[in-house]
């Protein structure tokens, strides 16, 4: 259980719904300004949908402790990259 009283799996699913709502609102705003490459967006969306489904199934196969640990390891692995991202992307 998380500090909010829901399971780790429910916390992940709940977070993804929030990301979905935020993404839709942002994408709509960009689309209204004509700033969406529809072909690229379709490619990213379809690939993301496929891999998200696989990731959700993999996460469901883990215990809550394993899922929390995997998230922590991922965050620790990515954290050093964040300050360097501008140099990496240039």
mmCIF file of C-alpha atoms in Angstrom:
data_model
loop_
_atom_site.group_PDB
_atom_site.id
_atom_site.type_symbol
_atom_site.label_atom_id
_atom_site.label_comp_id
_atom_site.label_asym_id
_atom_site.label_seq_id
_atom_site.Cartn_x
_atom_site.Cartn_y
_atom_site.Cartn_z
ATOM 1 C CA UNK A 1 0.000 0.000 0.000
ATOM 2 C CA UNK A 2 1.120 3.527 -0.717
ATOM 3 C CA UNK A 3 0.789 6.400 1.727
ATOM 4 C CA UNK A 4 -2.541 7.262 0.106
ATOM 5 C CA UNK A 5 -3.934 3.846 0.994
ATOM 6 C CA UNK A 6 -3.980 2.421 -2.535
ATOM 7 C CA UNK A 7 -1.858 -0.352 -3.979
ATOM 8 C CA UNK A 8 1.325 0.331 -5.918
ATOM 9 C CA UNK A 9 -0.375 -0.967 -9.062
ATOM 10 C CA UNK A 10 -3.387 1.322 -8.551
ATOM 11 C CA UNK A 11 -1.024 4.259 -7.978
ATOM 12 C CA UNK A 12 0.671 3.587 -11.321
ATOM 13 C CA UNK A 13 -2.653 3.265 -13.135
ATOM 14 C CA UNK A 14 -4.033 6.390 -11.490
ATOM 15 C CA UNK A 15 -0.930 8.357 -12.443
ATOM 16 C CA UNK A 16 -1.270 7.254 -16.053
ATOM 17 C CA UNK A 17 -4.841 8.565 -16.192
ATOM 18 C CA UNK A 18 -3.527 11.933 -15.012
ATOM 19 C CA UNK A 19 -0.828 11.858 -17.687
ATOM 20 C CA UNK A 20 -3.466 11.001 -20.296
ATOM 21 C CA UNK A 21 -5.623 13.994 -19.337
ATOM 22 C CA UNK A 22 -2.626 16.340 -19.319
ATOM 23 C CA UNK A 23 -1.387 14.988 -22.651
ATOM 24 C CA UNK A 24 -4.776 15.372 -24.306
ATOM 25 C CA UNK A 25 -5.125 18.951 -23.095
ATOM 26 C CA UNK A 26 -1.634 19.857 -24.274
ATOM 27 C CA UNK A 27 -1.990 18.065 -27.605
ATOM 28 C CA UNK A 28 -5.304 19.810 -28.240
ATOM 29 C CA UNK A 29 -3.751 23.211 -27.618
ATOM 30 C CA UNK A 30 -0.862 22.474 -30.000
ATOM 31 C CA UNK A 31 -3.231 21.035 -32.621
ATOM 32 C CA UNK A 32 -5.404 24.158 -32.502
ATOM 33 C CA UNK A 33 -2.280 26.172 -33.319
ATOM 34 C CA UNK A 34 -1.409 23.827 -36.199
ATOM 35 C CA UNK A 35 1.714 22.605 -34.410
ATOM 36 C CA UNK A 36 1.206 18.836 -34.721
ATOM 37 C CA UNK A 37 2.905 16.632 -37.306
ATOM 38 C CA UNK A 38 0.053 14.153 -37.771
ATOM 39 C CA UNK A 39 2.201 11.412 -39.357
ATOM 40 C CA UNK A 40 4.839 11.603 -36.624
ATOM 41 C CA UNK A 41 2.141 11.795 -33.935
ATOM 42 C CA UNK A 42 0.453 8.671 -35.326
ATOM 43 C CA UNK A 43 3.763 6.801 -35.328
ATOM 44 C CA UNK A 44 4.585 7.853 -31.763
ATOM 45 C CA UNK A 45 1.052 7.135 -30.519
ATOM 46 C CA UNK A 46 0.814 3.685 -32.080
ATOM 47 C CA UNK A 47 4.262 2.671 -30.873
ATOM 48 C CA UNK A 48 3.505 4.054 -27.429
ATOM 49 C CA UNK A 49 0.193 2.200 -27.241
ATOM 50 C CA UNK A 50 1.862 -1.098 -28.099
ATOM 51 C CA UNK A 51 4.745 -0.705 -25.683
ATOM 52 C CA UNK A 52 2.526 0.681 -22.905
ATOM 53 C CA UNK A 53 0.347 -2.403 -23.122
ATOM 54 C CA UNK A 54 3.400 -4.631 -22.831
ATOM 55 C CA UNK A 55 4.732 -2.550 -19.945
ATOM 56 C CA UNK A 56 1.418 -2.676 -18.090
ATOM 57 C CA UNK A 57 1.305 -6.445 -18.435
ATOM 58 C CA UNK A 58 4.886 -6.731 -17.193
ATOM 59 C CA UNK A 59 4.097 -4.441 -14.243
ATOM 60 C CA UNK A 60 1.012 -6.500 -13.369
ATOM 61 C CA UNK A 61 3.216 -9.599 -13.154
ATOM 62 C CA UNK A 62 5.377 -7.961 -10.461
ATOM 63 C CA UNK A 63 4.588 -7.775 -6.782
ATOM 64 C CA UNK A 64 3.994 -4.318 -5.326
ATOM 65 C CA UNK A 65 7.453 -4.405 -3.725
ATOM 66 C CA UNK A 66 9.116 -5.407 -7.006
ATOM 67 C CA UNK A 67 7.223 -2.704 -8.895
ATOM 68 C CA UNK A 68 8.205 -0.006 -6.402
ATOM 69 C CA UNK A 69 11.821 -1.192 -6.501
ATOM 70 C CA UNK A 70 11.872 -1.200 -10.325
ATOM 71 C CA UNK A 71 10.513 2.364 -10.376
ATOM 72 C CA UNK A 72 13.151 3.444 -7.854
ATOM 73 C CA UNK A 73 15.965 1.843 -9.856
ATOM 74 C CA UNK A 74 14.706 3.506 -13.039
ATOM 75 C CA UNK A 75 14.547 6.906 -11.352
ATOM 76 C CA UNK A 76 18.064 6.521 -9.953
ATOM 77 C CA UNK A 77 19.362 5.469 -13.373
ATOM 78 C CA UNK A 78 17.778 8.431 -15.144
ATOM 79 C CA UNK A 79 18.480 11.092 -12.488
ATOM 80 C CA UNK A 80 22.124 11.733 -13.499
ATOM 81 C CA UNK A 81 21.030 12.331 -17.096
ATOM 82 C CA UNK A 82 18.586 15.123 -16.242
ATOM 83 C CA UNK A 83 21.187 17.852 -15.560
ATOM 84 C CA UNK A 84 23.069 16.844 -18.733
ATOM 85 C CA UNK A 85 20.079 16.623 -21.061
ATOM 86 C CA UNK A 86 20.752 19.942 -22.783
ATOM 87 C CA UNK A 87 24.286 18.860 -23.718
ATOM 88 C CA UNK A 88 23.058 15.417 -24.773
ATOM 89 C CA UNK A 89 20.366 16.841 -27.049
ATOM 90 C CA UNK A 90 22.562 19.526 -28.649
#
